[in-house]
């Protein structure tokens, strides 16, 4: 079964400092932080669901977590000014 990965954008708004740090730590271990509470990575739908399930226990009433999927058709229309570059749809080899 082919595993299709897309650019996934995770953002959160969490009022409690301790829970916010725990969520940030989970995301920092797997993604690139592009803004204070916004992270990007390339993931399959299944991997995205696993991360969402991992984060759900950290959320409390009044908190929010948003996950956006950016498809290959939309990626060329994404824009950024400053910060980390938007993840491209390529495989990379670091030597």
Tab-separated table of C-alpha atoms in Angstrom:
chain	number	residue	atom	x	y	z
A	1	UNK	CA	0.000	0.000	0.000
A	2	UNK	CA	1.460	3.336	-1.074
A	3	UNK	CA	1.969	5.868	1.676
A	4	UNK	CA	1.116	9.344	0.427
A	5	UNK	CA	2.664	12.154	2.415
A	6	UNK	CA	1.449	15.720	2.403
A	7	UNK	CA	2.652	18.909	3.999
A	8	UNK	CA	0.881	19.018	7.358
A	9	UNK	CA	0.616	22.201	9.398
A	10	UNK	CA	-0.062	21.887	13.126
A	11	UNK	CA	-0.991	24.952	15.148
A	12	UNK	CA	-2.185	25.273	18.701
A	13	UNK	CA	-3.477	27.760	21.221
A	14	UNK	CA	-3.019	26.419	24.755
A	15	UNK	CA	-3.457	28.632	27.795
A	16	UNK	CA	-1.556	26.590	30.374
A	17	UNK	CA	2.254	26.966	30.160
A	18	UNK	CA	3.004	23.409	31.285
A	19	UNK	CA	0.642	21.741	28.803
A	20	UNK	CA	1.811	24.117	26.052
A	21	UNK	CA	5.445	23.111	26.679
A	22	UNK	CA	4.531	19.405	26.569
A	23	UNK	CA	2.695	19.835	23.241
A	24	UNK	CA	5.572	21.892	21.824
A	25	UNK	CA	8.079	19.210	22.901
A	26	UNK	CA	6.070	16.460	21.179
A	27	UNK	CA	5.856	18.487	17.981
A	28	UNK	CA	9.499	19.659	18.117
A	29	UNK	CA	10.624	16.042	18.165
A	30	UNK	CA	8.855	15.369	14.853
A	31	UNK	CA	8.470	18.649	12.974
A	32	UNK	CA	9.973	21.984	12.040
A	33	UNK	CA	8.807	24.919	14.154
A	34	UNK	CA	7.957	27.734	11.758
A	35	UNK	CA	6.326	30.105	14.253
A	36	UNK	CA	5.905	30.125	18.024
A	37	UNK	CA	2.965	27.697	17.938
A	38	UNK	CA	3.031	26.512	14.320
A	39	UNK	CA	4.857	23.418	13.074
A	40	UNK	CA	5.231	21.833	9.643
A	41	UNK	CA	6.181	18.391	8.444
A	42	UNK	CA	5.459	15.893	5.705
A	43	UNK	CA	3.280	13.040	6.938
A	44	UNK	CA	0.859	10.404	5.760
A	45	UNK	CA	-2.750	10.519	6.962
A	46	UNK	CA	-2.063	7.582	9.259
A	47	UNK	CA	0.985	9.224	10.849
A	48	UNK	CA	-0.974	12.465	11.284
A	49	UNK	CA	-3.725	10.605	13.126
A	50	UNK	CA	-1.169	8.989	15.446
A	51	UNK	CA	0.215	12.414	16.385
A	52	UNK	CA	-3.251	13.893	16.909
A	53	UNK	CA	-4.110	10.984	19.234
A	54	UNK	CA	-0.836	11.634	21.093
A	55	UNK	CA	-1.735	15.314	21.562
A	56	UNK	CA	-5.410	14.897	22.472
A	57	UNK	CA	-4.762	14.060	26.159
A	58	UNK	CA	-2.802	17.320	26.514
A	59	UNK	CA	-5.751	19.438	25.415
A	60	UNK	CA	-8.180	21.011	27.900
A	61	UNK	CA	-11.413	22.941	27.435
A	62	UNK	CA	-10.613	26.280	25.826
A	63	UNK	CA	-7.476	24.962	24.085
A	64	UNK	CA	-7.344	24.418	20.353
A	65	UNK	CA	-5.288	22.340	17.967
A	66	UNK	CA	-5.643	22.756	14.228
A	67	UNK	CA	-4.133	20.485	11.611
A	68	UNK	CA	-4.098	21.578	7.985
A	69	UNK	CA	-3.199	19.349	5.049
A	70	UNK	CA	-1.607	21.115	2.084
A	71	UNK	CA	-1.847	19.048	-1.083
A	72	UNK	CA	0.602	19.037	-3.981
A	73	UNK	CA	-1.755	21.242	-6.024
A	74	UNK	CA	-1.831	23.906	-3.302
A	75	UNK	CA	1.858	23.899	-2.375
A	76	UNK	CA	2.955	26.172	-5.277
A	77	UNK	CA	0.439	28.779	-4.097
A	78	UNK	CA	1.804	28.852	-0.525
A	79	UNK	CA	3.753	31.969	0.374
A	80	UNK	CA	6.036	32.886	3.232
A	81	UNK	CA	8.065	35.871	4.274
A	82	UNK	CA	10.877	35.155	6.694
A	83	UNK	CA	11.370	32.119	8.901
A	84	UNK	CA	11.975	28.537	7.832
A	85	UNK	CA	11.257	27.780	4.171
A	86	UNK	CA	8.052	25.918	3.301
A	87	UNK	CA	8.795	22.209	2.991
A	88	UNK	CA	9.018	21.209	-0.644
A	89	UNK	CA	7.695	18.004	-2.117
A	90	UNK	CA	11.103	16.362	-2.541
A	91	UNK	CA	13.111	13.672	-0.925
A	92	UNK	CA	16.349	14.942	0.585
A	93	UNK	CA	19.623	13.238	1.244
A	94	UNK	CA	21.931	14.762	3.826
A	95	UNK	CA	25.511	13.620	3.393
